GROMACS .gro file of C-alpha atoms in nm:
model
  196
    1MET     CA    1  15.859  -6.254  -3.942
    2SER     CA    2  15.868  -5.885  -3.895
    3GLN     CA    3  15.971  -5.726  -3.570
    4PRO     CA    4  15.705  -5.534  -3.378
    5HIS     CA    5  15.752  -5.162  -3.415
    6GLN     CA    6  15.943  -5.016  -3.122
    7PRO     CA    7  15.885  -4.650  -3.041
    8VAL     CA    8  16.185  -4.433  -3.107
    9HIS     CA    9  16.322  -4.292  -2.784
   10HIS     CA   10  16.416  -3.924  -2.813
   11GLY     CA   11  16.467  -3.862  -2.445
   12HIS     CA   12  16.180  -3.613  -2.427
   13ASP     CA   13  15.923  -3.828  -2.257
   14HIS     CA   14  16.066  -3.799  -1.905
   15PRO     CA   15  15.862  -3.599  -1.660
   16PRO     CA   16  15.942  -3.229  -1.651
   17GLY     CA   17  16.185  -3.115  -1.383
   18PRO     CA   18  16.058  -2.951  -1.070
   19LEU     CA   19  15.938  -2.596  -1.107
   20ALA     CA   20  16.123  -2.333  -0.910
   21ASP     CA   21  15.937  -2.321  -0.582
   22ALA     CA   22  16.125  -2.025  -0.434
   23SER     CA   23  16.193  -1.699  -0.609
   24VAL     CA   24  16.224  -1.323  -0.565
   25ARG     CA   25  16.077  -1.070  -0.805
   26VAL     CA   26  15.972  -0.707  -0.820
   27ALA     CA   27  15.626  -0.665  -0.669
   28ARG     CA   28  15.318  -0.601  -0.881
   29VAL     CA   29  15.011  -0.402  -0.777
   30SER     CA   30  14.821  -0.732  -0.750
   31ASP     CA   31  15.066  -0.840  -0.476
   32ALA     CA   32  14.952  -0.565  -0.237
   33PRO     CA   33  14.702  -0.779  -0.039
   34ALA     CA   34  14.955  -1.060   0.015
   35VAL     CA   35  15.231  -0.813   0.105
   36GLY     CA   36  14.996  -0.642   0.351
   37PHE     CA   37  14.910  -0.974   0.512
   38VAL     CA   38  15.275  -1.077   0.556
   39GLN     CA   39  15.375  -0.737   0.692
   40ALA     CA   40  15.087  -0.731   0.942
   41VAL     CA   41  15.176  -1.078   1.075
   42VAL     CA   42  15.546  -0.992   1.106
   43PHE     CA   43  15.489  -0.648   1.263
   44ARG     CA   44  15.244  -0.790   1.517
   45GLU     CA   45  15.509  -1.041   1.616
   46ALA     CA   46  15.791  -0.783   1.626
   47TYR     CA   47  15.603  -0.523   1.831
   48ALA     CA   48  15.407  -0.756   2.063
   49ALA     CA   49  15.653  -0.706   2.349
   50LEU     CA   50  15.685  -0.331   2.291
   51LEU     CA   51  15.330  -0.205   2.250
   52ALA     CA   52  14.997  -0.253   2.420
   53PRO     CA   53  14.785  -0.534   2.268
   54GLU     CA   54  14.524  -0.286   2.143
   55VAL     CA   55  14.795  -0.097   1.953
   56VAL     CA   56  14.941  -0.416   1.804
   57ALA     CA   57  14.588  -0.517   1.699
   58GLN     CA   58  14.579  -0.208   1.477
   59PHE     CA   59  14.843  -0.363   1.249
   60GLN     CA   60  14.584  -0.476   0.995
   61PRO     CA   61  14.663  -0.636   0.657
   62GLN     CA   62  14.421  -0.403   0.477
   63ALA     CA   63  14.602  -0.089   0.597
   64PHE     CA   64  14.944  -0.218   0.489
   65ALA     CA   65  14.798  -0.344   0.159
   66SER     CA   66  14.640  -0.006   0.087
   67ALA     CA   67  14.968   0.175   0.150
   68TRP     CA   68  15.162  -0.066  -0.073
   69ARG     CA   69  14.897  -0.045  -0.347
   70THR     CA   70  14.931   0.335  -0.346
   71THR     CA   71  15.310   0.304  -0.364
   72LEU     CA   72  15.303   0.045  -0.642
   73GLU     CA   73  15.051   0.241  -0.849
   74GLY     CA   74  15.243   0.568  -0.815
   75ALA     CA   75  15.573   0.683  -0.948
   76ALA     CA   76  15.867   0.536  -0.758
   77ALA     CA   77  15.999   0.787  -0.508
   78ASP     CA   78  16.369   0.796  -0.435
   79ASP     CA   79  16.414   0.499  -0.673
   80GLY     CA   80  16.247   0.272  -0.419
   81VAL     CA   81  16.172  -0.088  -0.512
   82LEU     CA   82  15.946  -0.342  -0.342
   83LEU     CA   83  16.060  -0.701  -0.384
   84VAL     CA   84  15.862  -1.010  -0.291
   85ALA     CA   85  15.974  -1.361  -0.202
   86CYS     CA   86  15.749  -1.633  -0.338
   87ALA     CA   87  15.698  -1.998  -0.257
   88GLY     CA   88  15.550  -2.112  -0.584
   89GLU     CA   89  15.302  -1.834  -0.661
   90GLN     CA   90  15.240  -1.742  -0.296
   91VAL     CA   91  15.403  -1.426  -0.158
   92VAL     CA   92  15.573  -1.519   0.169
   93GLY     CA   93  15.810  -1.227   0.221
   94LEU     CA   94  15.893  -0.873   0.121
   95ALA     CA   95  16.180  -0.630   0.115
   96ALA     CA   96  16.182  -0.264   0.021
   97VAL     CA   97  16.496  -0.071  -0.069
   98GLY     CA   98  16.535   0.295  -0.152
   99ALA     CA   99  16.759   0.594  -0.102
  100SER     CA  100  16.858   0.654   0.260
  101SER     CA  101  16.698   0.955   0.426
  102ASP     CA  102  16.944   0.958   0.715
  103PRO     CA  103  17.102   1.302   0.767
  104ASP     CA  104  17.454   1.159   0.744
  105ALA     CA  105  17.384   0.964   0.422
  106ASP     CA  106  17.483   1.074   0.076
  107ASP     CA  107  17.359   0.976  -0.269
  108SER     CA  108  17.565   0.657  -0.263
  109THR     CA  109  17.372   0.508   0.033
  110ALA     CA  110  17.072   0.278  -0.006
  111GLU     CA  111  16.849   0.180   0.284
  112LEU     CA  112  16.678  -0.151   0.347
  113LEU     CA  113  16.342  -0.005   0.451
  114VAL     CA  114  16.170  -0.328   0.547
  115LEU     CA  115  16.252  -0.698   0.538
  116ALA     CA  116  15.985  -0.942   0.647
  117VAL     CA  117  15.925  -1.315   0.598
  118HIS     CA  118  15.609  -1.485   0.721
  119PRO     CA  119  15.689  -1.700   1.029
  120ASP     CA  120  15.570  -2.018   0.852
  121ALA     CA  121  15.816  -1.957   0.566
  122ARG     CA  122  16.129  -1.880   0.766
  123ARG     CA  123  16.450  -2.082   0.750
  124GLN     CA  124  16.383  -2.169   0.387
  125GLY     CA  125  16.618  -1.914   0.230
  126HIS     CA  126  16.359  -1.647   0.151
  127GLY     CA  127  16.525  -1.382   0.367
  128SER     CA  128  16.866  -1.447   0.211
  129ARG     CA  129  16.724  -1.435  -0.142
  130LEU     CA  130  16.547  -1.108  -0.061
  131LEU     CA  131  16.863  -0.955   0.085
  132HIS     CA  132  17.069  -1.060  -0.220
  133ALA     CA  133  16.807  -0.899  -0.445
  134VAL     CA  134  16.819  -0.582  -0.234
  135VAL     CA  135  17.198  -0.566  -0.275
  136ASP     CA  136  17.172  -0.625  -0.651
  137THR     CA  137  16.903  -0.356  -0.680
  138ALA     CA  138  17.105  -0.104  -0.479
  139ARG     CA  139  17.419  -0.169  -0.683
  140ALA     CA  140  17.224  -0.135  -1.009
  141ARG     CA  141  17.121   0.212  -0.893
  142GLY     CA  142  17.479   0.314  -0.828
  143ARG     CA  143  17.475   0.274  -0.450
  144ASP     CA  144  17.790   0.155  -0.275
  145ARG     CA  145  17.659   0.137   0.083
  146LEU     CA  146  17.354  -0.030   0.240
  147THR     CA  147  17.204   0.060   0.576
  148ALA     CA  148  16.919  -0.095   0.773
  149TRP     CA  149  16.747   0.009   1.095
  150ALA     CA  150  16.663  -0.284   1.323
  151LEU     CA  151  16.465  -0.288   1.645
  152ALA     CA  152  16.706  -0.321   1.935
  153SER     CA  153  16.472  -0.587   2.074
  154ALA     CA  154  16.469  -0.788   1.748
  155GLY     CA  155  16.772  -1.005   1.815
  156ALA     CA  156  16.695  -1.264   1.545
  157VAL     CA  157  16.663  -0.999   1.273
  158ARG     CA  158  16.982  -0.827   1.384
  159GLU     CA  159  17.168  -1.160   1.394
  160PHE     CA  160  17.045  -1.243   1.043
  161LEU     CA  161  17.163  -0.907   0.906
  162VAL     CA  162  17.498  -0.929   1.085
  163ALA     CA  163  17.552  -1.284   0.955
  164ALA     CA  164  17.484  -1.145   0.606
  165GLY     CA  165  17.761  -0.888   0.645
  166LEU     CA  166  17.596  -0.578   0.791
  167GLY     CA  167  17.735  -0.446   1.115
  168PRO     CA  168  17.643  -0.186   1.377
  169ASP     CA  169  17.781   0.154   1.277
  170GLY     CA  170  17.713   0.329   1.608
  171ALA     CA  171  17.396   0.512   1.506
  172ASN     CA  172  17.074   0.461   1.701
  173ARG     CA  173  16.739   0.633   1.731
  174GLU     CA  174  16.408   0.625   1.909
  175ARG     CA  175  16.124   0.576   1.661
  176VAL     CA  176  15.768   0.665   1.749
  177VAL     CA  177  15.569   0.344   1.703
  178GLY     CA  178  15.245   0.403   1.891
  179PRO     CA  179  14.955   0.649   1.882
  180ASP     CA  180  15.041   0.791   2.224
  181GLY     CA  181  15.404   0.859   2.143
  182GLU     CA  182  15.541   0.517   2.240
  183THR     CA  183  15.891   0.472   2.107
  184ALA     CA  184  16.116   0.180   2.025
  185LYS     CA  185  16.494   0.189   2.010
  186GLU     CA  186  16.648   0.106   1.674
  187LEU     CA  187  17.010   0.037   1.585
  188ARG     CA  188  17.157   0.104   1.244
  189LEU     CA  189  17.354  -0.161   1.062
  190SER     CA  190  17.552  -0.092   0.748
  191ALA     CA  191  17.778  -0.255   0.493
  192SER     CA  192  17.981  -0.158   0.192
  193LEU     CA  193  17.848  -0.283  -0.141
  194GLU     CA  194  18.174  -0.228  -0.322
  195ALA     CA  195  18.329  -0.538  -0.469
  196ALA     CA  196  18.618  -0.667  -0.261
   0.00000   0.00000   0.00000
């Protein structure tokens, strides 16, 4: 009697592994609407206690998206880069890094221009991945120092940046944030990017 044919097991019939569900990449023009949405949500939250409700209501996704689309379609100014954090294919965060425009900065200083993660996607590592990508981007462009301006009232953001290694360097400023000249105090944090 012959044996029934048994399929040969090559080890390739197991289900595929999980796809990466969290990543950071350079933004594309097609990301502008999602980036605008995330930035509007985060800015409304950040400025709610500082500005009148009618001013905060002007933080519209379309306006941010239009500005980012223009930036992404144009030539990069000051070697700026917009990075996005994704959960699967969905953009849930953003970070922009470029040359610092501070008067006391030199060519070796990069500035974290914005870092924002949608409230529903926080505490999942997106902010850390974005900040690591910012550091890698700045280093790749020959920068050895990173600065970031944080709202004095944004304790959670400041704590996140400090925990990541940035520290107050003594600089502060009043930034105009409203149509009638309303200002918000910002503190500058900085860190060396040189390898220890």
